[in-house]
Short mmCIF file of C-alpha atoms (C1' of nucleotides) in Angstrom, two decimals:
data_model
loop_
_atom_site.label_atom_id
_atom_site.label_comp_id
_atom_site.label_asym_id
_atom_site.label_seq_id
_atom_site.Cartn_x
_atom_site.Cartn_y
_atom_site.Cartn_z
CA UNK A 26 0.00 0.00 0.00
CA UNK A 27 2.19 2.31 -1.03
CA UNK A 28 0.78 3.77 -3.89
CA UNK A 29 -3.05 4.53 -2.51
CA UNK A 30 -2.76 5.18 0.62
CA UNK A 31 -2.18 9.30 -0.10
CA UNK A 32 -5.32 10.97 1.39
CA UNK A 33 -7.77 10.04 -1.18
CA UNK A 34 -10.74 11.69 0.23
CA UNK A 35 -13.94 9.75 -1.72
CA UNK A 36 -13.99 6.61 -2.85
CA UNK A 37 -13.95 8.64 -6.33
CA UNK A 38 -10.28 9.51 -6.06
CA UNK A 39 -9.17 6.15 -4.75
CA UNK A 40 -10.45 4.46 -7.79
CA UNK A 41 -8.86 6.47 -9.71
CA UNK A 42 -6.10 5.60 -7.84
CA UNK A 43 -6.05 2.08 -8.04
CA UNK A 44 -7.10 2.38 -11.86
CA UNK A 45 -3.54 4.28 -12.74
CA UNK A 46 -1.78 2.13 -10.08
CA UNK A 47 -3.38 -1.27 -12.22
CA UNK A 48 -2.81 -0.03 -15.45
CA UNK A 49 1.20 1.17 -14.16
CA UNK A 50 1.43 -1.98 -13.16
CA UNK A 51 0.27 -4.03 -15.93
CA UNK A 52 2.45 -1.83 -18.22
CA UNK A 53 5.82 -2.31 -15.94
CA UNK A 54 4.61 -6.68 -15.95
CA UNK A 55 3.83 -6.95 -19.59
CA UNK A 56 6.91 -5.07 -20.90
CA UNK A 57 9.25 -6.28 -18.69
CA UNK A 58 8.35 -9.91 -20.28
CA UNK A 59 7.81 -8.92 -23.83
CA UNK A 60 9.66 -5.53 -24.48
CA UNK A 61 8.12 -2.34 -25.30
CA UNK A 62 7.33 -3.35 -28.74
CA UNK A 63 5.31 -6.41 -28.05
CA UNK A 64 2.76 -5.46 -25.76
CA UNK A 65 0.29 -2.95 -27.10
CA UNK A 66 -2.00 -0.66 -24.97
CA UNK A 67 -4.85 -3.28 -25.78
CA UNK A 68 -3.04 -6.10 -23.97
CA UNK A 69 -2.57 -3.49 -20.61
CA UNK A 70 -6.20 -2.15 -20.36
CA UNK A 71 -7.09 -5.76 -20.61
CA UNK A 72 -4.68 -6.74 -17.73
CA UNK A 73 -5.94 -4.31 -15.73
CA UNK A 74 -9.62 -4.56 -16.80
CA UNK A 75 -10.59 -1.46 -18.37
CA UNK A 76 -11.10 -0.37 -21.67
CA UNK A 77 -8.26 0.83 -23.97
CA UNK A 78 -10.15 3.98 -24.07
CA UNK A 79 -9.97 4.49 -20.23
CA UNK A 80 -6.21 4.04 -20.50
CA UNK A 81 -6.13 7.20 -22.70
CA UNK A 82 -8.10 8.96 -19.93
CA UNK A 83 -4.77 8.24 -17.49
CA UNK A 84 -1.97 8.82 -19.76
CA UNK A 85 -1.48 10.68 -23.21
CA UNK A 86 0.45 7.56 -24.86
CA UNK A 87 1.34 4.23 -23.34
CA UNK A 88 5.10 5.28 -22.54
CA UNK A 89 3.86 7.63 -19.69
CA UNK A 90 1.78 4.55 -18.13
CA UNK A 91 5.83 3.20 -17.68
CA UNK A 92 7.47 6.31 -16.86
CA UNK A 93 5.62 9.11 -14.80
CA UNK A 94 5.05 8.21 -11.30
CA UNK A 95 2.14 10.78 -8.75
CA UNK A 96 4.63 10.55 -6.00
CA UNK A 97 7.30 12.46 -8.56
CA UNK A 98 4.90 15.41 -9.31
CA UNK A 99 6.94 18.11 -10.02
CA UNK A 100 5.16 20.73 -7.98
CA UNK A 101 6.68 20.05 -4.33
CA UNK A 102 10.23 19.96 -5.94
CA UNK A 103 9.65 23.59 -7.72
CA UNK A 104 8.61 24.61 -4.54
CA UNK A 105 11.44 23.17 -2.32
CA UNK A 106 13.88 24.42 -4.44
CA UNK A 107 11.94 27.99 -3.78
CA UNK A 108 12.31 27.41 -0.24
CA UNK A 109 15.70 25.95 -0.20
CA UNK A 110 18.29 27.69 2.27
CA UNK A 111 19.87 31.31 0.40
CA UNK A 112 23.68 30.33 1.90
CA UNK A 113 23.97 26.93 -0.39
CA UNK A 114 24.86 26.86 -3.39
CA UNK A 115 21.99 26.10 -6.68
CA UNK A 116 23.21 22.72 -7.59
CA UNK A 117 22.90 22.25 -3.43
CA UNK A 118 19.66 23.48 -3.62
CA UNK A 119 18.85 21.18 -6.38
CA UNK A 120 19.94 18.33 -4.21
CA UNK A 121 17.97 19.54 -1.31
CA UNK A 122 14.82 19.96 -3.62
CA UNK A 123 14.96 16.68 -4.48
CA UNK A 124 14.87 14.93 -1.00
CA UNK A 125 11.35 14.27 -0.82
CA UNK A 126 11.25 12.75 -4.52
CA UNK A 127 14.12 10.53 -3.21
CA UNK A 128 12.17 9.37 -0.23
CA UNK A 129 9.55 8.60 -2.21
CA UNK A 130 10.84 6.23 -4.84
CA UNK A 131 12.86 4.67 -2.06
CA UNK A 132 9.43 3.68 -0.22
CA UNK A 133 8.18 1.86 -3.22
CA UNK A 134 11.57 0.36 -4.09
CA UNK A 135 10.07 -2.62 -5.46
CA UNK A 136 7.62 -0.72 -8.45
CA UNK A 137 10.69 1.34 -8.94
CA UNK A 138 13.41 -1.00 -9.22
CA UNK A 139 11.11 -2.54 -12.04
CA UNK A 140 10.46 0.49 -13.80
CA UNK A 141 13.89 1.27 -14.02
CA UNK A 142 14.63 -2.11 -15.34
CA UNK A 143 12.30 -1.65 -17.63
CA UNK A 144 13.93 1.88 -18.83
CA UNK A 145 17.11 0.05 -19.38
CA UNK A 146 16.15 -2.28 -21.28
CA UNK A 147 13.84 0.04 -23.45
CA UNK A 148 16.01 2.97 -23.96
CA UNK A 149 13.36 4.89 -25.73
CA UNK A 150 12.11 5.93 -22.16
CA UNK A 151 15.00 7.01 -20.76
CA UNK A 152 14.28 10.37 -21.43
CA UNK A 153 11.27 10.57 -20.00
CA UNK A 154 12.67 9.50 -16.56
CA UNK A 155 13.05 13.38 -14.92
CA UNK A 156 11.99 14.98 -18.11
CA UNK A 157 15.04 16.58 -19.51
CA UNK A 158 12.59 19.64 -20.94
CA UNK A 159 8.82 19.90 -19.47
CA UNK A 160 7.55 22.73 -17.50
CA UNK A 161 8.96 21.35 -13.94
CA UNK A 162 12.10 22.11 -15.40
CA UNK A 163 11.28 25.24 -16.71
CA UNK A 164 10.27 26.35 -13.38
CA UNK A 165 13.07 25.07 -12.17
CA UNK A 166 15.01 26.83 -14.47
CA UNK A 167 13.48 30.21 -13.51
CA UNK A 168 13.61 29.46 -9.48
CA UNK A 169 17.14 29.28 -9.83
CA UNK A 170 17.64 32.27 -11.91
CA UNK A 171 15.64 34.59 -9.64
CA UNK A 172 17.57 32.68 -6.42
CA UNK A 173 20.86 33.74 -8.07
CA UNK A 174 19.32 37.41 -9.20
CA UNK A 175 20.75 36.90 -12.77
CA UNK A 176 18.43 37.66 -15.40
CA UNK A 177 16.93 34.84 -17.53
CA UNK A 178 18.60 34.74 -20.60
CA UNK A 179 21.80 34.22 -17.93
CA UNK A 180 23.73 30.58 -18.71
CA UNK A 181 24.02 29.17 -14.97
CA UNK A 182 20.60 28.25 -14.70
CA UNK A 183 19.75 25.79 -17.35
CA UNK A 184 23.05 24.31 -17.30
CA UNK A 185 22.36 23.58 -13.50
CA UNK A 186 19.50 22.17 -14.14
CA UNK A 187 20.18 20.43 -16.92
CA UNK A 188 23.28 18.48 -15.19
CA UNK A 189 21.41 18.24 -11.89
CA UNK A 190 18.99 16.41 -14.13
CA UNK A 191 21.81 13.80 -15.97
CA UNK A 192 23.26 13.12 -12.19
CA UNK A 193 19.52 12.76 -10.69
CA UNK A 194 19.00 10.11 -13.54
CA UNK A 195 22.18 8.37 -13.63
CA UNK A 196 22.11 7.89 -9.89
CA UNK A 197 18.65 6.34 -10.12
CA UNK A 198 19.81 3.69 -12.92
CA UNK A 199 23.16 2.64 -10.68
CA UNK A 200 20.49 2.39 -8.07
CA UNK A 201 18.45 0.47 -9.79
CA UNK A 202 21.08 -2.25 -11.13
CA UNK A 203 22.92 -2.19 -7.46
CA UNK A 204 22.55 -5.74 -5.61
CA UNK A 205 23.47 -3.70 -2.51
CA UNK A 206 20.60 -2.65 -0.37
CA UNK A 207 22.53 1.31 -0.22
CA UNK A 208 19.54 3.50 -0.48
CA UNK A 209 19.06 5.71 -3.40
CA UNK A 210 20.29 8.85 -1.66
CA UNK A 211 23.46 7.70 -1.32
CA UNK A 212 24.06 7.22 -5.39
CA UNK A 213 22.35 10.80 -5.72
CA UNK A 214 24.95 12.48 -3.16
CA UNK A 215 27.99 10.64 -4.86
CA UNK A 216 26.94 12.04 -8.25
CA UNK A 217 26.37 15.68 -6.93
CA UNK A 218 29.61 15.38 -4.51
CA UNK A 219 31.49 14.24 -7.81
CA UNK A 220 29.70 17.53 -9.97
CA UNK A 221 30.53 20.14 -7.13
CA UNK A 222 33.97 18.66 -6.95
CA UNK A 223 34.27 19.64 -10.97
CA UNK A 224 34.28 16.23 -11.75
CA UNK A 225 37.93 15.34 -11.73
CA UNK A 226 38.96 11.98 -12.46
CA UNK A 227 38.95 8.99 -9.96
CA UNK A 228 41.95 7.09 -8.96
CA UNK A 229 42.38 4.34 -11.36
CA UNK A 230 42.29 0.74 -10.26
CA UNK A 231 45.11 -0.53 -11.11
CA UNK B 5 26.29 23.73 -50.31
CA UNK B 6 27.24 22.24 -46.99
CA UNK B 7 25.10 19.47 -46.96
CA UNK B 8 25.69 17.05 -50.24
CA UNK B 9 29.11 18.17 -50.39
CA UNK B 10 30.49 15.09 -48.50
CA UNK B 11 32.84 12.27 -50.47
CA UNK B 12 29.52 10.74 -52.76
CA UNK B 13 31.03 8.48 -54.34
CA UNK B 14 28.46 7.91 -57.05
CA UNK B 15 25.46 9.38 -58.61
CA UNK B 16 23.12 6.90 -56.31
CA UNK B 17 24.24 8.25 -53.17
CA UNK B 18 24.52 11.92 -54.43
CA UNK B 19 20.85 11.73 -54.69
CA UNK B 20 20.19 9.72 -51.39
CA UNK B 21 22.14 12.51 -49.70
CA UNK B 22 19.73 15.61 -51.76
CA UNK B 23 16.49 13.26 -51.03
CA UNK B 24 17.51 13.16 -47.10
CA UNK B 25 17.99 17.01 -47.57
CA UNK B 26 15.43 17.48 -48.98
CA UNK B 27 13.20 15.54 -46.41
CA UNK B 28 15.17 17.10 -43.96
CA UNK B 29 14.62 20.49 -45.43
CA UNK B 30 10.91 20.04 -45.71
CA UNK B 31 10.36 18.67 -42.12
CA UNK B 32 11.74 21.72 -40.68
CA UNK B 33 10.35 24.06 -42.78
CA UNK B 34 6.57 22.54 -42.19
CA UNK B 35 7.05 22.43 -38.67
CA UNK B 36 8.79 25.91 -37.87
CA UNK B 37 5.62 26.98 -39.79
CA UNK B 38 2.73 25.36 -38.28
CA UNK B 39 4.27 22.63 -35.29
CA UNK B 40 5.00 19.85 -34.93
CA UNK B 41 1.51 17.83 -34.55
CA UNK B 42 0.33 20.12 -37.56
CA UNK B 43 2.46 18.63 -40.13
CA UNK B 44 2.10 15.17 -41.59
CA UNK B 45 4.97 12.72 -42.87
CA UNK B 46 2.17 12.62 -45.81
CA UNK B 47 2.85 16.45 -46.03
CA UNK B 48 6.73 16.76 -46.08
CA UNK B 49 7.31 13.82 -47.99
CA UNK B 50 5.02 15.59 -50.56
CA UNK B 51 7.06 19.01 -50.33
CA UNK B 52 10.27 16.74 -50.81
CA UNK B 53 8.46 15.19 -53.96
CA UNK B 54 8.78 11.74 -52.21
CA UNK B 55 5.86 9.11 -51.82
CA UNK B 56 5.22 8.88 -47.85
CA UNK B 57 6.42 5.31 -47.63
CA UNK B 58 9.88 6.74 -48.97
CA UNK B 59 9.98 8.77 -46.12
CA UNK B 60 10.32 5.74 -43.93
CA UNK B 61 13.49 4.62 -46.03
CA UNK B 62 15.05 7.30 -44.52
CA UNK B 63 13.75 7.82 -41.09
CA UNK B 64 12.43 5.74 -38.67
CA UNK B 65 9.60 7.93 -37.59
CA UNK B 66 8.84 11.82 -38.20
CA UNK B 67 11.04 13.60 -35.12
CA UNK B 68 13.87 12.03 -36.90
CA UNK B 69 13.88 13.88 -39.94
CA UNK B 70 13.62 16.92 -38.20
CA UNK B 71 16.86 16.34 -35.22
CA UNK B 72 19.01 13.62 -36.86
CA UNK B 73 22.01 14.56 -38.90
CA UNK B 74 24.43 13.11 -41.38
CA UNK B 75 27.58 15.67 -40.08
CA UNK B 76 26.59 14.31 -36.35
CA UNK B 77 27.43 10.87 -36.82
CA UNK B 78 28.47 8.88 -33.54
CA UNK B 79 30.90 6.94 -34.63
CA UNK B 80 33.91 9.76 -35.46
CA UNK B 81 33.06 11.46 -31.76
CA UNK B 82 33.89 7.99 -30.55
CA UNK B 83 36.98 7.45 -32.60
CA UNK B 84 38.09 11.17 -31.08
CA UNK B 85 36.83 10.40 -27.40
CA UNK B 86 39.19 7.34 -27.65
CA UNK B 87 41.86 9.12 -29.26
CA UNK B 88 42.28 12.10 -26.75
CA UNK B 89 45.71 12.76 -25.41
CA UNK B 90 45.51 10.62 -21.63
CA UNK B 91 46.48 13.42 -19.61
CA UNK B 92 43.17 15.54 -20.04
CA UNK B 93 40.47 14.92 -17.54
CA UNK B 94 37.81 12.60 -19.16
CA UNK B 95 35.36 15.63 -19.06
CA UNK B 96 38.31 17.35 -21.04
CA UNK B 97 38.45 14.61 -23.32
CA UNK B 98 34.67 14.26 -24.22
CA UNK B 99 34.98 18.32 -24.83
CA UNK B 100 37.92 17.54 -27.24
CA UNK B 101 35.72 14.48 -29.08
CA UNK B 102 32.79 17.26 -29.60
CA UNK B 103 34.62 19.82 -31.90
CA UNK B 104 34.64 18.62 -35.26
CA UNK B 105 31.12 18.24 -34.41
CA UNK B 106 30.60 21.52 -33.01
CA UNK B 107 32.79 22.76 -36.38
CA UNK B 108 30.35 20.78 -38.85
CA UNK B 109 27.85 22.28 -36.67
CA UNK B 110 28.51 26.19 -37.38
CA UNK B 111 29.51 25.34 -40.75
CA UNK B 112 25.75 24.53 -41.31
CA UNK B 113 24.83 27.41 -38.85
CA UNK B 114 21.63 28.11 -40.36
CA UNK B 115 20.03 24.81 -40.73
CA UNK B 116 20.61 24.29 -37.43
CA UNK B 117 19.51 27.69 -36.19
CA UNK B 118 16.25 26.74 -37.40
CA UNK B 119 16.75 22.78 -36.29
CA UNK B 120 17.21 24.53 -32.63
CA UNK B 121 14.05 26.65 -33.23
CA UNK B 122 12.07 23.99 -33.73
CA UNK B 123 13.32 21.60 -30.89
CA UNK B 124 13.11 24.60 -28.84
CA UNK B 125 8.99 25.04 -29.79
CA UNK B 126 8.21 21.72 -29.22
CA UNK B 127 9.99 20.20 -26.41
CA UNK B 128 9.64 16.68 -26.75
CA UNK B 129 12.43 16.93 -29.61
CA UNK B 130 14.47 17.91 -26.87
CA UNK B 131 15.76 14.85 -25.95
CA UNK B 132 16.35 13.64 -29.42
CA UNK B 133 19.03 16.09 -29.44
CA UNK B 134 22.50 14.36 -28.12
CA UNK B 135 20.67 10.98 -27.82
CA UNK B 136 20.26 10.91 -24.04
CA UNK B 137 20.21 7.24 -24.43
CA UNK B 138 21.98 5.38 -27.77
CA UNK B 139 24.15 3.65 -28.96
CA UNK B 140 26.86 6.29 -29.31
CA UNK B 141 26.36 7.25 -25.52
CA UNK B 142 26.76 3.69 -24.68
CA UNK B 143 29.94 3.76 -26.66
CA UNK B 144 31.24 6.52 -24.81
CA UNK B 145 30.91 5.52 -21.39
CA UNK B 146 32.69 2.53 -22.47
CA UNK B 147 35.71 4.44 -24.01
CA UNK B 148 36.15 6.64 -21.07
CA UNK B 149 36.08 3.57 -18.37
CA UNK B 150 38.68 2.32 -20.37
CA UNK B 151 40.46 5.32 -20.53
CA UNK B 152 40.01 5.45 -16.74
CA UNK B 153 40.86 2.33 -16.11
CA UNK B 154 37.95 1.64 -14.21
CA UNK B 155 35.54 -1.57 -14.14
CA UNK B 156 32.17 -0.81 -16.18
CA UNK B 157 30.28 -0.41 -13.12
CA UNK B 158 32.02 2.40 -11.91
CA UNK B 159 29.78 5.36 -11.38
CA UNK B 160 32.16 8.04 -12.86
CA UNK B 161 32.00 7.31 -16.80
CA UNK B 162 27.99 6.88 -17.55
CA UNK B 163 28.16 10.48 -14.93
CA UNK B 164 30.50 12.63 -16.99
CA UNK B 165 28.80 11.59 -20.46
CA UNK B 166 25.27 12.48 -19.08
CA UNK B 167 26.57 15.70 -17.70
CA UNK B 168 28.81 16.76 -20.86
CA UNK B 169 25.66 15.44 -22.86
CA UNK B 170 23.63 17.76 -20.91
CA UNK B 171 26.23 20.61 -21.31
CA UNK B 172 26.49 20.44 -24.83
CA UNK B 173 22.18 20.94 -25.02
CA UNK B 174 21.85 23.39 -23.30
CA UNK B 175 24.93 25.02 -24.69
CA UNK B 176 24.01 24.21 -28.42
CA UNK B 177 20.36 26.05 -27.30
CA UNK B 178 22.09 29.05 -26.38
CA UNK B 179 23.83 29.83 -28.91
CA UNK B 180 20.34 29.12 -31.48
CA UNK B 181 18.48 31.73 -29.44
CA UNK B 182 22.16 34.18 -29.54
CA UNK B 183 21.74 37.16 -31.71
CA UNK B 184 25.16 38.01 -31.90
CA UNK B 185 27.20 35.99 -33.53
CA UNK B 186 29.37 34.14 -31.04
CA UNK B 187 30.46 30.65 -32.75
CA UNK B 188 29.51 27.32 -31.05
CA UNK B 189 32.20 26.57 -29.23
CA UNK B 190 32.40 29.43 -27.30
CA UNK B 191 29.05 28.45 -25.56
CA UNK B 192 30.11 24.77 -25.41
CA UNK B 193 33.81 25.77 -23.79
CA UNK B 194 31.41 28.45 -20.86
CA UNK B 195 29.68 25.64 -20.06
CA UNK B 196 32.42 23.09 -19.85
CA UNK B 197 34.53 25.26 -17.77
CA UNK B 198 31.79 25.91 -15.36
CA UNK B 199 31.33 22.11 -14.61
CA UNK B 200 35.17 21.74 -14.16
CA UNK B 201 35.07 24.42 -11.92
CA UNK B 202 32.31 22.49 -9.76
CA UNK B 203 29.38 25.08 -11.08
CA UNK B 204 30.06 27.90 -8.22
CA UNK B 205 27.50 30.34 -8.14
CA UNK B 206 28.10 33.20 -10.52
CA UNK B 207 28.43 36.67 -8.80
CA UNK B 208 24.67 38.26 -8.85
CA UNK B 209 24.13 41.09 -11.35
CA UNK B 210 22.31 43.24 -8.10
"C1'" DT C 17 24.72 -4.95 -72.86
"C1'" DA C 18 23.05 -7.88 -69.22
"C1'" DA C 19 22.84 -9.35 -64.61
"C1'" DA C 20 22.93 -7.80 -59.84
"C1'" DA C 21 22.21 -4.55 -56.38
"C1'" DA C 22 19.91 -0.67 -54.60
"C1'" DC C 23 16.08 2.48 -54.41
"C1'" DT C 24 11.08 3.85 -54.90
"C1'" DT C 25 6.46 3.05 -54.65
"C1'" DG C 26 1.71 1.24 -53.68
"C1'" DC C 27 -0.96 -1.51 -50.87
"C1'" DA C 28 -2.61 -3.86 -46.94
"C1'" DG C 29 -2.84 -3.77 -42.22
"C1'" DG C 30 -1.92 -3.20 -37.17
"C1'" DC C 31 -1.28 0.15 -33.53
"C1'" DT C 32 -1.56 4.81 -31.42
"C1'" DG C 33 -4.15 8.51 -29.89
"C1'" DT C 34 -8.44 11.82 -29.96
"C1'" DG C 35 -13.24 13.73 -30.30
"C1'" DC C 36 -17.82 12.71 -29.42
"C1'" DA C 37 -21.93 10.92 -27.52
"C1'" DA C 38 -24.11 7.73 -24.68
"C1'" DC C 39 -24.25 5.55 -20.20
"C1'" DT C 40 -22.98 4.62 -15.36
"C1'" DT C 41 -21.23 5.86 -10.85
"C1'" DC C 42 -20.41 9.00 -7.17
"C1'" DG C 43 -21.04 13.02 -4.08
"C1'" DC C 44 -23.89 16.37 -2.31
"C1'" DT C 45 -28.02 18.75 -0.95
"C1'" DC C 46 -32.67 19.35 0.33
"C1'" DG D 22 -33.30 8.94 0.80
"C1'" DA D 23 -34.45 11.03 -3.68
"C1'" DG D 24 -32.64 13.36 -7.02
"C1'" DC D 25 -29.49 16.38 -9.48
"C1'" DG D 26 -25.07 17.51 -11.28
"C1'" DA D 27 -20.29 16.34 -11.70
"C1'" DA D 28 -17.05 12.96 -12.94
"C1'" DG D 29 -15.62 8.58 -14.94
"C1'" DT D 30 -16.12 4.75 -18.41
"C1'" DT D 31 -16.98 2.95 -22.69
"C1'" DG D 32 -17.79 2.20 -27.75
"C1'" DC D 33 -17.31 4.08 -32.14
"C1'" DA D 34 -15.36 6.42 -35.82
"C1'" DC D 35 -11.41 8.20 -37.72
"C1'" DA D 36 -6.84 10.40 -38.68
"C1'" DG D 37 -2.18 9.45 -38.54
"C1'" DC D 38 2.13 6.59 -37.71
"C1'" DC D 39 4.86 2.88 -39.16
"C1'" DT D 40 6.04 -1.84 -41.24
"C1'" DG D 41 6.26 -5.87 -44.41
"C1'" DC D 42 5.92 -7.31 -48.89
"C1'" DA D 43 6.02 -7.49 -53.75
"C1'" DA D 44 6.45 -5.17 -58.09
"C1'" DG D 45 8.68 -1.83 -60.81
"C1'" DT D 46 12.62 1.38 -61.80
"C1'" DT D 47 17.36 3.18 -61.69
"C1'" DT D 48 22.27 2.67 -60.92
"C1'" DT D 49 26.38 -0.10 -60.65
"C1'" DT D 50 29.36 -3.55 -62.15
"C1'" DA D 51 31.16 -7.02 -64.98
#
DNA sequence: TAAAAACTTGCAGGCTGTGCAACTTCGCTC
DNA sequence: GAGCGAAGTTGCACAGCCTGCAAGTTTTTA
């Protein structure tokens, strides 16, 4: 019960909520045997008994059924960032932003882990895992410029963003393949450590 | 004359090279005008005096016509990444790979001025631009453990390709929306230096 | 010049995704 | 607790994407 259990006030909203949760679920099953290419949006509705039509009343195509997750809605990061501390630094702010998101996936570990299998094997959806354009990081884009008080045409923004978004995403696939139980945060704080450091090369292993 | 102008050996690939163009040409052209879910592959294989099913000789689906290009082939920024003097930084060394891209790049400034335009109206080209996933990126993360001599699940390489990857986007989208005329690689070598310096925050304009 | 290879095209067909119009379910109020 | 309006589900029709296949055409090569 990790995925309903977010104050769904009727029993309107928590259908809804076990509808997308199904129909996620079915998805992450069905392509993780077959592949993205072999199981159509048919074949998920049917898993998760509802019309095919339904499933284009939850998501716009049948990648976002893999990919986009409630508990990563971009809203409470945009406003963390806002209300991150002045005295760190943006890509710390990013970081700090992203604390609840990282909580989150950790608590449903298992649905993740798959998903991100899933995007590994199907690179196609890679991109969709933390956008990489969308209008969280737009917003993102502009917190940052008006926390730094450069104007918005200024280059440190989107290039913040934009790497905070390749370490965010690389962290979660190391995650994701790691037999380890180290929790995600850990692989997110090594990849931002490593980008504030200026990413200089490790000591080689030999 | 920048785009047909490569080696053809013969008159067959002379034209394969004018028809992609030409495709190419069209794609861009339709979209810029009236966006990207106003145009069909119906519509710019028509302006490009193709049938549709021609089209799909060339390119696997219609956001490939418009971000993929001939001069941006993988496989030389490979053969450079793997050829980069060993006592540059990895980062370093992916920046050296990029610049006869970057060159063929400004050579064929307008074309991708408007390529940029267009990726920049209708973001979910975005990631299309520097793969984000691929074979090439693959590729590189392979090269640079290598040149690291690290194991392939080391967390460093797949970190500094994402991040340069991301550098170079948002780099390559400044300089479309530039007026002046500042080439390429300036933009590229800002935001390159800014992630070897560990992205500090720039001084406020206040 | 003739055979082989490569390219183009039309056609048939499956899948994606959307607008629309019923129909059903749910929440709320009197 | 009856009923009204809002919200969700479904079927249907349809445009568009993309692929496989087979036939026809052009270029290369011998």
């Amino acid at each position: 019960m990790t995925v309903t259990d977010q104050a769904a006030t009727g029993r309107r909203d928590r259908k809804k909520a076990q509808t997308r949760a199904a129909l996620t679920a079915a998805a992450l099953r069905l392509v993780a045997e077959r592949g993205l290419e072999h199981v159509t949006v048919e074949e998920i509705s049917e898993a998760a008994d509802v019309s095919s039509r339904t499933f284009f009343n939850y998501f716009t195509c049948k990648d976002e059924a893999l990919t986009d997750d409630p508990a990563l809605d971009g809203n409470p990061v945009v406003a963390h960032l806002a209300a991150a501390p002045a005295r760190v630094s943006a890509l710390q702010a990013v970081r700090v932003a992203l604390d609840e998101a990282i909580g989150a996936i950790q608590a449903d570990r298992e649905l993740w882990r798959l998903r991100l299998t899933v995007i590994t094997q199907n690179p196609a959806l890679l991109p969709r895992l933390v956008a990489g354009n969308s209008a969280t990081e737009q917003a993102m884009v502009a917190v940052v410029a008006t926390r730094l008080g450069v104007g918005p045409d200024h280059a440190h923004p989107p290039l913040v963003i934009a790497v905070a978004g390749a370490a965010f995403r690389t962290a979660m696939l190391r995650w994701a393949a790691d037999d380890d139980a180290r929790p995600l945060h850990d692989f997110v704080d090594e990849a931002f450590a490593a980008i504030a450091a200026g990413l200089p090369d490790p000591p080689s292993a030999c």
